[in-house]
Structure formats: C-alpha cells, structure tokens
PDB file of C-alpha atoms and ligand atoms in Angstrom:
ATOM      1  CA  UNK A   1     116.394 117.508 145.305  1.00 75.00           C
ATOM      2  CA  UNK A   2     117.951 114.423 143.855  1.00 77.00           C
ATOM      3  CA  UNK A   3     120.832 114.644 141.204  1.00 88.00           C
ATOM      4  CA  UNK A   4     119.760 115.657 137.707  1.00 95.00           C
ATOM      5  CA  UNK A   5     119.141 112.526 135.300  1.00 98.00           C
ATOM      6  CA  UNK A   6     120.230 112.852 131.763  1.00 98.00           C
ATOM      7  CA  UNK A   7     119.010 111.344 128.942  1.00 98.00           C
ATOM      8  CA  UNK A   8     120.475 111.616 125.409  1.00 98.00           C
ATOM      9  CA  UNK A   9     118.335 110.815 122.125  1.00 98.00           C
ATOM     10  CA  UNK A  10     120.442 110.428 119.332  1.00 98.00           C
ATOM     11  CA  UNK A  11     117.240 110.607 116.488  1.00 98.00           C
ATOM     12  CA  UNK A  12     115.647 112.160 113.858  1.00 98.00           C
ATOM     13  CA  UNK A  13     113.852 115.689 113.945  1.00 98.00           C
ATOM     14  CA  UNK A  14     110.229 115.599 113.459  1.00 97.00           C
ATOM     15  CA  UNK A  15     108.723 119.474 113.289  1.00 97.00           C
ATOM     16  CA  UNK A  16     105.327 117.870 114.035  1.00 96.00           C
ATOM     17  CA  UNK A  17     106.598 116.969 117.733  1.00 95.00           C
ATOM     18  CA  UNK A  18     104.849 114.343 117.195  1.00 95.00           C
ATOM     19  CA  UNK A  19     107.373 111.833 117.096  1.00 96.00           C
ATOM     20  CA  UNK A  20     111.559 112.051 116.531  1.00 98.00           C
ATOM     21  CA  UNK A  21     113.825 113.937 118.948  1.00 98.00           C
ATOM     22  CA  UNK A  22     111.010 116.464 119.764  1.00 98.00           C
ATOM     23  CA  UNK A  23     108.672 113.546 121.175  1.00 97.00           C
ATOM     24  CA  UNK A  24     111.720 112.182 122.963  1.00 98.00           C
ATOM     25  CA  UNK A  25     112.511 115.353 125.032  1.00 98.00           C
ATOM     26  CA  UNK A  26     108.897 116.352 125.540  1.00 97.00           C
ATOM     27  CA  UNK A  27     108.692 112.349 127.104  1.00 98.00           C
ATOM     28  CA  UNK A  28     112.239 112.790 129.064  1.00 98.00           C
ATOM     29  CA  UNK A  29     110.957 116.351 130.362  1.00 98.00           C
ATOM     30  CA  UNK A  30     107.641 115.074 131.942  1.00 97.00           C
ATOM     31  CA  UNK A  31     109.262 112.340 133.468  1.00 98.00           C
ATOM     32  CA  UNK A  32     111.731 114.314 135.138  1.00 97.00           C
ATOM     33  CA  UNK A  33     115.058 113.448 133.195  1.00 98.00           C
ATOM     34  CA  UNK A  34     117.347 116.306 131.655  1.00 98.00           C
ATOM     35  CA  UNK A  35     117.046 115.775 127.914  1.00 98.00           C
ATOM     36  CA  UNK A  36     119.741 115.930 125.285  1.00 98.00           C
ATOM     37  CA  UNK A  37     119.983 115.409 121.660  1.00 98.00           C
ATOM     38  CA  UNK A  38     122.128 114.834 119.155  1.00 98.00           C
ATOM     39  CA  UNK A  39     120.258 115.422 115.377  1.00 98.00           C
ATOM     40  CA  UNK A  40     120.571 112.746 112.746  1.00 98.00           C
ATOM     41  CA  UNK A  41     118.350 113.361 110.349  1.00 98.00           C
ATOM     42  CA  UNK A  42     115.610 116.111 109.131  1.00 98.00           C
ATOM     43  CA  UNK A  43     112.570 114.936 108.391  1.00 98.00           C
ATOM     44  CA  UNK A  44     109.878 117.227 105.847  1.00 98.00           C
ATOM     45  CA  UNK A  45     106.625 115.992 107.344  1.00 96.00           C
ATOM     46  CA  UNK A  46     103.240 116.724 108.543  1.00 94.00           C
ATOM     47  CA  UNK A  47     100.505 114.193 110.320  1.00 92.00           C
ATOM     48  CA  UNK A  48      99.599 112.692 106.714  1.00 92.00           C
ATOM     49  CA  UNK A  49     103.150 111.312 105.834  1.00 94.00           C
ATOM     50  CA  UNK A  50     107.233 112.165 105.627  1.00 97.00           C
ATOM     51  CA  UNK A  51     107.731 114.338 102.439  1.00 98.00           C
ATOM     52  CA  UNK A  52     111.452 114.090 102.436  1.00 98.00           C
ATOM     53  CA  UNK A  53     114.517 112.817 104.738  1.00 98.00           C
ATOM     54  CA  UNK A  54     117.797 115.009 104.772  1.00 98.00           C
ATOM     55  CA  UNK A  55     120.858 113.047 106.855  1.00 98.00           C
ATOM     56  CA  UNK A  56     122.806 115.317 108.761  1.00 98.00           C
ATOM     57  CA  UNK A  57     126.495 115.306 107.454  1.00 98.00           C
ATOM     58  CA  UNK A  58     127.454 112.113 108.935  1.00 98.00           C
ATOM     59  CA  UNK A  59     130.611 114.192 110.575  1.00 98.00           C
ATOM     60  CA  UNK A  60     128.623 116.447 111.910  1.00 98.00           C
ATOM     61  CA  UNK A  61     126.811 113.464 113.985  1.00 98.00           C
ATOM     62  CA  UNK A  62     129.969 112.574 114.814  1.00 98.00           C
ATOM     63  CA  UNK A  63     131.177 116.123 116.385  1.00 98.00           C
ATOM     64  CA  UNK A  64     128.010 116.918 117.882  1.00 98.00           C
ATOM     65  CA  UNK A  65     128.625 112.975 119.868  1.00 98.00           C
ATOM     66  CA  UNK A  66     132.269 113.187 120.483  1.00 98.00           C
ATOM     67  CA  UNK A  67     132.131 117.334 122.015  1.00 98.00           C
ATOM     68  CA  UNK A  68     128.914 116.448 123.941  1.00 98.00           C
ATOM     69  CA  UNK A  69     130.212 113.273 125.476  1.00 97.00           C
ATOM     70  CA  UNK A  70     133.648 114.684 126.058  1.00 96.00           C
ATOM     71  CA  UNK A  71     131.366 117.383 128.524  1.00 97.00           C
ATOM     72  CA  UNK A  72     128.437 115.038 129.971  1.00 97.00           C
ATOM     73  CA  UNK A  73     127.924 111.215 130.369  1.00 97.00           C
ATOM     74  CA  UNK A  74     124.455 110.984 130.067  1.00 98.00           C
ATOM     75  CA  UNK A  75     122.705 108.439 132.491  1.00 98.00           C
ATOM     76  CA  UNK A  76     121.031 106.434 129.132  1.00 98.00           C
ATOM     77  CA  UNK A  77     120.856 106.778 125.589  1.00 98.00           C
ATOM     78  CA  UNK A  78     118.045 106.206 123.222  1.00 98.00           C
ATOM     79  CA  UNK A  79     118.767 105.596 119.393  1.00 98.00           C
ATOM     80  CA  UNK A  80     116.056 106.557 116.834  1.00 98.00           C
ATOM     81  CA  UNK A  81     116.137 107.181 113.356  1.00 98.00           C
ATOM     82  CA  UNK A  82     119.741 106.905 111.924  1.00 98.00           C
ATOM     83  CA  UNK A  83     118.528 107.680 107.888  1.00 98.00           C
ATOM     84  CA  UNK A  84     121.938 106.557 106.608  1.00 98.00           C
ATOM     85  CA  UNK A  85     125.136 104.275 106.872  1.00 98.00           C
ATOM     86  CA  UNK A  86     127.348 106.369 107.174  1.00 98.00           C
ATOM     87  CA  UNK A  87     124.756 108.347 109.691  1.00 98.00           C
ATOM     88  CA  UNK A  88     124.462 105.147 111.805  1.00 98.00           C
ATOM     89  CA  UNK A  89     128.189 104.329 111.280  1.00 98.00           C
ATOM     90  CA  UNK A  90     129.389 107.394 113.105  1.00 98.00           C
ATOM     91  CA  UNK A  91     126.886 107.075 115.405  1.00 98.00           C
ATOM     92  CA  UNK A  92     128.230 103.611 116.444  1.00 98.00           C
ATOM     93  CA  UNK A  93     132.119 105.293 116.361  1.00 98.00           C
ATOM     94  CA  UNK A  94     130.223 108.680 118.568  1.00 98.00           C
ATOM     95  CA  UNK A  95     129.545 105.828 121.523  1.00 98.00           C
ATOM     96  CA  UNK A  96     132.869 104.806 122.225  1.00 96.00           C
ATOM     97  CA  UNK A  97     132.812 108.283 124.004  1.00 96.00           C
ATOM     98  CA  UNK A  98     130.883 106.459 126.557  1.00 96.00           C
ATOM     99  CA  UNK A  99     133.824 103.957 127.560  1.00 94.00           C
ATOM    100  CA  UNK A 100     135.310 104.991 130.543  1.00 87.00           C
ATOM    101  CA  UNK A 101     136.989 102.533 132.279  1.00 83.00           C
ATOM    102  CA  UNK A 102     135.911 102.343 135.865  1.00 90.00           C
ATOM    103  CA  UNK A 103     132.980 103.980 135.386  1.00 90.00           C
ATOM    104  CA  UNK A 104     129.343 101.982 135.338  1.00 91.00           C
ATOM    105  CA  UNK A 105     128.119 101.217 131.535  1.00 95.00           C
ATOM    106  CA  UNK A 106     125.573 103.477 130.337  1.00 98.00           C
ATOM    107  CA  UNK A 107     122.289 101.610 129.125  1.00 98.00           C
ATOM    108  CA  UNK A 108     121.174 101.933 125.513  1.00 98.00           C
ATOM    109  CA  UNK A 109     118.507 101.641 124.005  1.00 98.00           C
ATOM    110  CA  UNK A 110     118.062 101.192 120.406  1.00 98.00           C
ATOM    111  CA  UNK A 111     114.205 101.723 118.617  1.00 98.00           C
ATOM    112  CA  UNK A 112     115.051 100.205 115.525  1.00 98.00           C
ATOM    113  CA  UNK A 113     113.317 102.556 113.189  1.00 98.00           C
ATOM    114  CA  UNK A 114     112.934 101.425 109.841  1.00 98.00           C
ATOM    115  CA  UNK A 115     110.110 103.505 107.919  1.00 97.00           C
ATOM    116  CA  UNK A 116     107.173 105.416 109.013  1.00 96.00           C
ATOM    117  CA  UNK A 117     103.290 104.638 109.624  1.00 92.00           C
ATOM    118  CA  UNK A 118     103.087 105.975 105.889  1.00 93.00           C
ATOM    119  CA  UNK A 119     106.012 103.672 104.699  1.00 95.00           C
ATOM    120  CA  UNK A 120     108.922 105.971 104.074  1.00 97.00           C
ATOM    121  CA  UNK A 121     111.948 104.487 104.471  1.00 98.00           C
ATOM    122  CA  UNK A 122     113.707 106.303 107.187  1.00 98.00           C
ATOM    123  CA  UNK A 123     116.780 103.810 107.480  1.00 98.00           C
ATOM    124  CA  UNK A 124     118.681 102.581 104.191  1.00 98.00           C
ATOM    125  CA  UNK A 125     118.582  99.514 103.535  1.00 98.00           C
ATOM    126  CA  UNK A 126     122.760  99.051 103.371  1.00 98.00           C
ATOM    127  CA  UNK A 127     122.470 100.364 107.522  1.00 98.00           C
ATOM    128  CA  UNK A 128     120.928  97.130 108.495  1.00 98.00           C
ATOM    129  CA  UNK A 129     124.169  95.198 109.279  1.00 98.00           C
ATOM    130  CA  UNK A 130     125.518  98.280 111.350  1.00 98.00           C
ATOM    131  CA  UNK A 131     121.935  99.172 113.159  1.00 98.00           C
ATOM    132  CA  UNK A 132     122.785  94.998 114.374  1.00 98.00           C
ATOM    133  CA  UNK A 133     125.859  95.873 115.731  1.00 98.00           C
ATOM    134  CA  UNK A 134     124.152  98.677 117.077  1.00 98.00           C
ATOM    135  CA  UNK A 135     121.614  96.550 118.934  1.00 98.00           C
ATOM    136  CA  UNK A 136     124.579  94.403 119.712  1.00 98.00           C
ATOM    137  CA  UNK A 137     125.686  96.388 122.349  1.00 96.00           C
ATOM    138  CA  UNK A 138     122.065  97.623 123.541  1.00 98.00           C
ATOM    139  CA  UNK A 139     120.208  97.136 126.905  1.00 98.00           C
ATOM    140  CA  UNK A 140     116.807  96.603 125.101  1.00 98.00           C
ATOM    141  CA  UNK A 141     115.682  96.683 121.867  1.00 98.00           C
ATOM    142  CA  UNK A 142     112.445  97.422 120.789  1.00 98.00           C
ATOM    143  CA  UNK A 143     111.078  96.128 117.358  1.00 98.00           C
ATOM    144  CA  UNK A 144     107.524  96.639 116.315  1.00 97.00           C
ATOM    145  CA  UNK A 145     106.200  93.522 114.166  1.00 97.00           C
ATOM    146  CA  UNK A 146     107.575  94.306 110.990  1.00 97.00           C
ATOM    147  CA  UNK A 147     111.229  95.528 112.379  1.00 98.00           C
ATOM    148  CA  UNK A 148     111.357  92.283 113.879  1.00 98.00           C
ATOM    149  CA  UNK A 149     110.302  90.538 111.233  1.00 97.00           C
ATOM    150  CA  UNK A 150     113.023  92.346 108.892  1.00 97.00           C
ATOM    151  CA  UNK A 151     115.753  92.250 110.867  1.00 97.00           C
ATOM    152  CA  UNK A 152     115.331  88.382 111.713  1.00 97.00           C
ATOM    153  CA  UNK A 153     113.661  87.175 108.777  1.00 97.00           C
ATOM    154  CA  UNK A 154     111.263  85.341 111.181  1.00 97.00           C
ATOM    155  CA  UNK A 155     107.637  85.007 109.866  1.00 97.00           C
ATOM    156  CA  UNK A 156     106.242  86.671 113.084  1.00 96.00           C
ATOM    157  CA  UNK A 157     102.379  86.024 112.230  1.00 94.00           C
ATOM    158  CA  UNK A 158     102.453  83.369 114.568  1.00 95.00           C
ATOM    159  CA  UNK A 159     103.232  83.660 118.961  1.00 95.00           C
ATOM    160  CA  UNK A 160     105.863  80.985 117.957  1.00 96.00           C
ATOM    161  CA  UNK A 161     107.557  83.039 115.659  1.00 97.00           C
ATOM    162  CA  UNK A 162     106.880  86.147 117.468  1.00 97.00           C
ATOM    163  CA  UNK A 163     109.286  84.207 120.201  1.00 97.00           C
ATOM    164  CA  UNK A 164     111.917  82.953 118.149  1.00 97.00           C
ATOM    165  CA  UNK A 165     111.901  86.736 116.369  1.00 98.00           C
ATOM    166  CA  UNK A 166     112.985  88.596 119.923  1.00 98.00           C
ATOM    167  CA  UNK A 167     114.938  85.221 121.075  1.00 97.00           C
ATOM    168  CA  UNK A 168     117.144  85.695 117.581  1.00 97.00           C
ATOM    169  CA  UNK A 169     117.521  89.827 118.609  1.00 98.00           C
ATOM    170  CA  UNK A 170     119.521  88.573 122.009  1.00 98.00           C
ATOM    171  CA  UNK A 171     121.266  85.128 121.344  1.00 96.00           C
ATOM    172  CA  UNK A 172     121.818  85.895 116.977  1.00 96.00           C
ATOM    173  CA  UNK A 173     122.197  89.663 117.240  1.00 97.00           C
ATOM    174  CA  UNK A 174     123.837  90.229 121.278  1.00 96.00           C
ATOM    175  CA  UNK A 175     120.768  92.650 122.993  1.00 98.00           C
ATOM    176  CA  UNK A 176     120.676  92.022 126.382  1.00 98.00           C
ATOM    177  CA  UNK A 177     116.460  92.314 125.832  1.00 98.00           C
ATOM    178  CA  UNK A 178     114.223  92.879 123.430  1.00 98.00           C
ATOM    179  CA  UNK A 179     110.639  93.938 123.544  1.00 98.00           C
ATOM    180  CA  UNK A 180     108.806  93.233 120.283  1.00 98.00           C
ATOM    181  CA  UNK A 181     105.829  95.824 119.984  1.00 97.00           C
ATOM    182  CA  UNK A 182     102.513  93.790 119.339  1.00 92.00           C
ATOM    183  CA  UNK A 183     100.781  97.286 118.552  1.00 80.00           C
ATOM    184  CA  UNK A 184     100.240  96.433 114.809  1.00 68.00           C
ATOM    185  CA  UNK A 185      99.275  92.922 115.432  1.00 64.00           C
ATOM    186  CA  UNK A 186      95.033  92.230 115.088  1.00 69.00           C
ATOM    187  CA  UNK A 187      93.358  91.657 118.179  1.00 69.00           C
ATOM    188  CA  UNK A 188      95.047  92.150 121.504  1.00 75.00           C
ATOM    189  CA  UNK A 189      98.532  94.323 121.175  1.00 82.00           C
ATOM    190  CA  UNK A 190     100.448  92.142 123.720  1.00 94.00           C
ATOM    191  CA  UNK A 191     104.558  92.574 123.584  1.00 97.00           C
ATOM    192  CA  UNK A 192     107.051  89.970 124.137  1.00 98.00           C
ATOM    193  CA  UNK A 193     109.819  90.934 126.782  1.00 98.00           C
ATOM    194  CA  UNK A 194     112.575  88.624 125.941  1.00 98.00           C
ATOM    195  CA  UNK A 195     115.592  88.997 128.440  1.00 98.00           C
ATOM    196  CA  UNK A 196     119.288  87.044 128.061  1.00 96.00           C
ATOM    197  CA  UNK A 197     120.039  85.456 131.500  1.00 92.00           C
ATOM    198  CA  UNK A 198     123.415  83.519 131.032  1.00 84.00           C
ATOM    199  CA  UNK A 199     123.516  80.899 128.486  1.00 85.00           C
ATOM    200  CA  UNK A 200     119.626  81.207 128.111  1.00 91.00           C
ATOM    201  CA  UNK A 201     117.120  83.652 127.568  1.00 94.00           C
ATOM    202  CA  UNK A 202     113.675  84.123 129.642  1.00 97.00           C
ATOM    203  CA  UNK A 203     110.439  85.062 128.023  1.00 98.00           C
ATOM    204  CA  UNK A 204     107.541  86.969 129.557  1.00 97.00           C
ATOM    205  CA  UNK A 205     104.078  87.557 127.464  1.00 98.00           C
ATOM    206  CA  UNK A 206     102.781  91.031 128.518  1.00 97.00           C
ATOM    207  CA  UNK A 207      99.196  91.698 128.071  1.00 93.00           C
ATOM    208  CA  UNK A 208      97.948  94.718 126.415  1.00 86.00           C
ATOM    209  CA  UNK A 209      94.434  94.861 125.659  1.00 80.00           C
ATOM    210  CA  UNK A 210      93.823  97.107 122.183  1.00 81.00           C
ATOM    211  CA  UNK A 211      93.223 100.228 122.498  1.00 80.00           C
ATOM    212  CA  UNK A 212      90.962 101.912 119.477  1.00 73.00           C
ATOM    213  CA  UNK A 213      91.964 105.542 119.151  1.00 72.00           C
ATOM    214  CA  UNK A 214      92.434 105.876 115.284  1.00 77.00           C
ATOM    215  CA  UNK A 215      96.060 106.351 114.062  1.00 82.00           C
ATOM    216  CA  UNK A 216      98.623 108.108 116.759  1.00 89.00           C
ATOM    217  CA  UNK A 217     101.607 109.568 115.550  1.00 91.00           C
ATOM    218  CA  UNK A 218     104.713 109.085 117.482  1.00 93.00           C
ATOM    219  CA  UNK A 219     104.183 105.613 120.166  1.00 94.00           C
ATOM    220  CA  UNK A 220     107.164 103.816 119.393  1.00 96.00           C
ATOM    221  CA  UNK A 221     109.357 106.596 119.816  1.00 97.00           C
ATOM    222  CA  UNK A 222     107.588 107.895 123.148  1.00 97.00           C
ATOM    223  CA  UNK A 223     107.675 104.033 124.659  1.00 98.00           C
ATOM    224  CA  UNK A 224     111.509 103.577 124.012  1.00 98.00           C
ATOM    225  CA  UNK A 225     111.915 107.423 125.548  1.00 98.00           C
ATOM    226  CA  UNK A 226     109.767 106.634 128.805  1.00 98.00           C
ATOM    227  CA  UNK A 227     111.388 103.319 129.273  1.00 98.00           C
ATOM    228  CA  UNK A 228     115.076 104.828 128.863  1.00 98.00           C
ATOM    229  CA  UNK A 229     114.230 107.541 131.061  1.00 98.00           C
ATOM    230  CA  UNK A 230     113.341 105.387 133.907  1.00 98.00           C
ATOM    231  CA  UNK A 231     116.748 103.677 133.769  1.00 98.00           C
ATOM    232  CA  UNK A 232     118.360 106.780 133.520  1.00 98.00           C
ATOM    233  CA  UNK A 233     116.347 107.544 137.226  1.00 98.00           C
ATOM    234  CA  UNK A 234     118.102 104.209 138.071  1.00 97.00           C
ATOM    235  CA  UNK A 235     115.192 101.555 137.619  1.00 98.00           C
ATOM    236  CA  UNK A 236     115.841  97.527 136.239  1.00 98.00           C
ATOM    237  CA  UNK A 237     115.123  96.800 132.904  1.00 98.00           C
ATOM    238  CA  UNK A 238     111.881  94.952 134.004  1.00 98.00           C
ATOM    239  CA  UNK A 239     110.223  97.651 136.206  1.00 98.00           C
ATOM    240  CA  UNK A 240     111.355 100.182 133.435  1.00 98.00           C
ATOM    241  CA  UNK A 241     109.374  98.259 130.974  1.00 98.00           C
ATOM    242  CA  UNK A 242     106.414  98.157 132.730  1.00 98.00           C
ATOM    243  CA  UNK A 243     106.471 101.929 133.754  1.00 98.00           C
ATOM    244  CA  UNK A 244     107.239 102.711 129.755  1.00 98.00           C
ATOM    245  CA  UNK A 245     104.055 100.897 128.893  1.00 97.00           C
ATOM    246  CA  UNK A 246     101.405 102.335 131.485  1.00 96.00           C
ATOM    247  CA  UNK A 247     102.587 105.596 130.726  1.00 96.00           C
ATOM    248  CA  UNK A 248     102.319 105.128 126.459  1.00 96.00           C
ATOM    249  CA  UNK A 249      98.638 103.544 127.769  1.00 95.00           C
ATOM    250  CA  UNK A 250      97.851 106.793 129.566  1.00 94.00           C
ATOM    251  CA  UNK A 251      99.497 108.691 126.724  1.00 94.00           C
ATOM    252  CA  UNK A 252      97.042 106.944 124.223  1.00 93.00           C
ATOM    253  CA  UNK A 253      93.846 106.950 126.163  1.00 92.00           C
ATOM    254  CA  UNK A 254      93.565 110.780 126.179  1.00 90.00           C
ATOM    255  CA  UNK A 255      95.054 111.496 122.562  1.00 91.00           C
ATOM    256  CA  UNK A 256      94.058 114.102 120.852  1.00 89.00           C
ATOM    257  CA  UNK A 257      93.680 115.217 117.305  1.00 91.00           C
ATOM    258  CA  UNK A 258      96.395 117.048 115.479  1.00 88.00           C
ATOM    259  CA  UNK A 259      96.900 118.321 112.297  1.00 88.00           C
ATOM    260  CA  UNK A 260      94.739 116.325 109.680  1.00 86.00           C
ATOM    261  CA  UNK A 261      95.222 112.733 110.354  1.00 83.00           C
ATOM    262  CA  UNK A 262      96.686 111.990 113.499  1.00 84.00           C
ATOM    263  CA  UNK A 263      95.983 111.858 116.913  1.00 90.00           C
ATOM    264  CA  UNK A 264      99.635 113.063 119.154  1.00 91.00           C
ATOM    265  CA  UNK A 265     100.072 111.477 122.468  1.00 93.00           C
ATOM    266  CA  UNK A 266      99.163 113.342 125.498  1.00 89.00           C
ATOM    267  CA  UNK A 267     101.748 113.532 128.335  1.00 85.00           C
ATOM    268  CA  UNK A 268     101.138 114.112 131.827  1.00 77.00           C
TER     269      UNK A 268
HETATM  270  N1  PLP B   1     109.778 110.799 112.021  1.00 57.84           N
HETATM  271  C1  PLP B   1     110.782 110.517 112.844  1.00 57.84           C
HETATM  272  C2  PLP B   1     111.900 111.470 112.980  1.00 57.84           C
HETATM  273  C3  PLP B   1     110.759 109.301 113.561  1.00 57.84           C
HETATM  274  O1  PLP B   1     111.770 108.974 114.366  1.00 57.84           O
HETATM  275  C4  PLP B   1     109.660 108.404 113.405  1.00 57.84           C
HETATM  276  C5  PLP B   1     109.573 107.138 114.112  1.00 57.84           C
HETATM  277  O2  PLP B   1     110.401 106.706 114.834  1.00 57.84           O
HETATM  278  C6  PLP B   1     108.655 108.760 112.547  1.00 57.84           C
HETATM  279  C7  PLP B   1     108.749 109.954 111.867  1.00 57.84           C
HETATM  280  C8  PLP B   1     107.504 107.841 112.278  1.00 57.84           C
HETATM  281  O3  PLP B   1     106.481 107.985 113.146  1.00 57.84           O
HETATM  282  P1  PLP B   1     105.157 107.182 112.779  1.00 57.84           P
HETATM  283  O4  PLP B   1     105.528 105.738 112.839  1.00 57.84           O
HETATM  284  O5  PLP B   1     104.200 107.558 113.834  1.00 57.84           O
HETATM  285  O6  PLP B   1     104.788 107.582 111.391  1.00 57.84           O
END
C-alpha cells in the first residue's frame, strides 16, 4: 500500500453535499486521498438557492488551522468559500503553518468563490484584496467567467480577453496557473490553462465540448477538489488538470436529480 495522501479543504459547509466541504471530501475520498477540513462558513441551503451564510468566528478558523497543521502537513490544500475578511484573513495567517523550512512547499489551490449559481454572495466584497494575496501564493487558480472577470476587470466575452483575464491572475496577481472555467460561456465550455514559466507565461486552449444536463450543483468545487487531489498523489500541474476535467466530465454525464432543482454530480 502506498503512503496515505492528505488533502485539506479549507471551505464552506454545504448540508446538500452537493457542493462546499462535503463535495470536497466525497471527491478526495473516491480518488483515494485522506480528506481534511477546516469549516469557514455555514451555509442554509437547499438545491433551489443559499438561504443564509453564517462565518465561523474568524478565530475559530484560525485554531482549527494552526492545531491541525501543528499535527499533519497535508500533501495539498484547496481553498473554497472564505464568506468574510476577517474569515479569509485568518485563513491567509492559518497557512504560514505550512512553512517549514527544508521541507517541499505544499501546493494550493484557491477556487475563488464569489457567489452561488443563485447569486448569493458568498465572499464580501472588502475580501477581494486578501482572496488576491491568497491566489498570490497559489499553485492554480481556478476562476469561472465571471470570477475572472471580477477579479481582473477584464471584459472576458471575447477569447482575447478571456487570455489577458488568466494572463493578469499569474503576472498582475502572482498564481503560478490559472484555469479560467469556460462552463458558463455559450457554445463550447473550453478552459484556458494559463501557466507562468519564467519571465513569461504559456497558454494552452483546452477543448470541452458542452455538455447539456440542466443545472448541476456543485462542479467548480468538485474540479478544484479532483485536480488538488491528484497533486496531493504527486502528479504535475498539467496532468492534474487534465485528470480533474475527465473526471468532472464523467461526474456530469451520469448526474442525477436531487432535491428540486438540481442535478448532484455522480462520483465513481
Ligand atoms: N455553497 C458552498 C459552501 C460553496 O462552496 C459553493 C460553491 O463553491 C456553493 C454553495 C455554490 O454552488 P453552486 O455554484 O453550484 O450554486
């Protein structure tokens, strides 16, 4: 048996499973990576829409980061939903339990969750600057459309803009990669994988041919999981990529129905 893998999400709770921490682990579990998780925020939802947000006492984020990492260096960490400032501010001052000197850097990766399908905000808008710094020190980022467009203020309804949208995440914002979601785009849902290599930065369309399933509950947060767990199980960023998005492909092709409006992923 090889060593155990561990993955830590540091996200929101979502009792659908749908999406949040509980998507996370369910992704981490069936690809074969230990999951833990550290609780930001409560969410009050069902599969229609977030009825209300309640941050975790930003010092309790804190503790639960500092007496887990203090125990176990997890292998990657995925960021979700932060809710708050002061949520996402501790989180940032929870990672420096990760530097060790000597030891290898653990990856990040940051989904940079701003509201849900429904349009709830699930990030304040006064977090923005410290989610940056957050993505500052990431391995990959991974912006849908409208996070991109956001955080960059780049008019993304073009491929041109699309590009200079992830290009600004790594050379404006310090991600080593970005991967901007096309999944809310119309016609084909292709992503950009946009990778800093030195002074420059190397960009790679990759296709994704629309699928038409209805409204699933939960992809960006399963795609970011199933990518970071496949660097936790040692993988490069590209071939972690690609594995992340044939296994959200799978995931979507046999969705099924939940609750009264969405479809939830189906993991195997
Ligand atoms: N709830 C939590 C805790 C989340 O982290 C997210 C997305 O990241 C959502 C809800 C939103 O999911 P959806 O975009 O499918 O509405």
């Amino acid at each position: 048996m090889p060593p155990m893998r561990v993955a830590l999400s540091i996200s929101g709770s979502d009792p659908t499973g749908g999406a949040g921490i509980q998507a996370d682990l369910q992704v981490f579990r069936t690809l074969g990576v230990h999951g833990a998780g550290v609780i930001t925020a409560l969410t009050i939802q069902d599969t229609e829409k977030v009825h209300q947000v309640l941050p975790v006492f930003p010092s309790v984020v804190l503790d639960q980061l500092r007496v887990l990492l203090a125990d176990i260096r997890p292998h990657v960490v995925k960021i979700g939903m932060l809710a708050t400032d002061d949520v996402a501010r501790n989180v940032e001052i929870g990672l420096r339990g990760l530097d060790a000197v000597g030891k290898p850097a653990v990856p990040i990766v940051v989904d940079p969750v701003l509201a849900a399908s429904d349009g709830t905000p699930l990030l304040e808008r006064r977090a923005w600057g410290t989610l940056e710094r957050l993505i500052g020190r990431s391995t990959l980022v991974t912006p849908n459309l409208a996070e991109v467009e956001a955080l960059t203020g780049c008019d993304v309804s073009t491929r041109e803009g699309v590009e200079a949208a992830g290009c600004a995440l790594v050379s404006n914002l310090g991600a080593q990669a970005a991967l901007v979601k096309g999944g809310h785009a119309e016609g084909p849902s292709d992503d950009l994988l946009v990778i800093r290599e030195g002074g420059s930065s190397t960009l790679q369309w990759l296709e994704g041919p629309r699928i038409e399933t209805g409204r699933v509950h939960g992809t960006g947060c399963a795609l970011a999981s199933a990518i970071a767990a496949s660097l936790a199980l040692g993988d490069d960023l590209v071939p972690a990529v690609e594995h992340g998005r044939r296994f959200v492909r799978k995931a979507i092709q046999a969705a099924e129905q939940a609750g009264k409006l969405a479809r939830f992923l189906a993991y195997f």
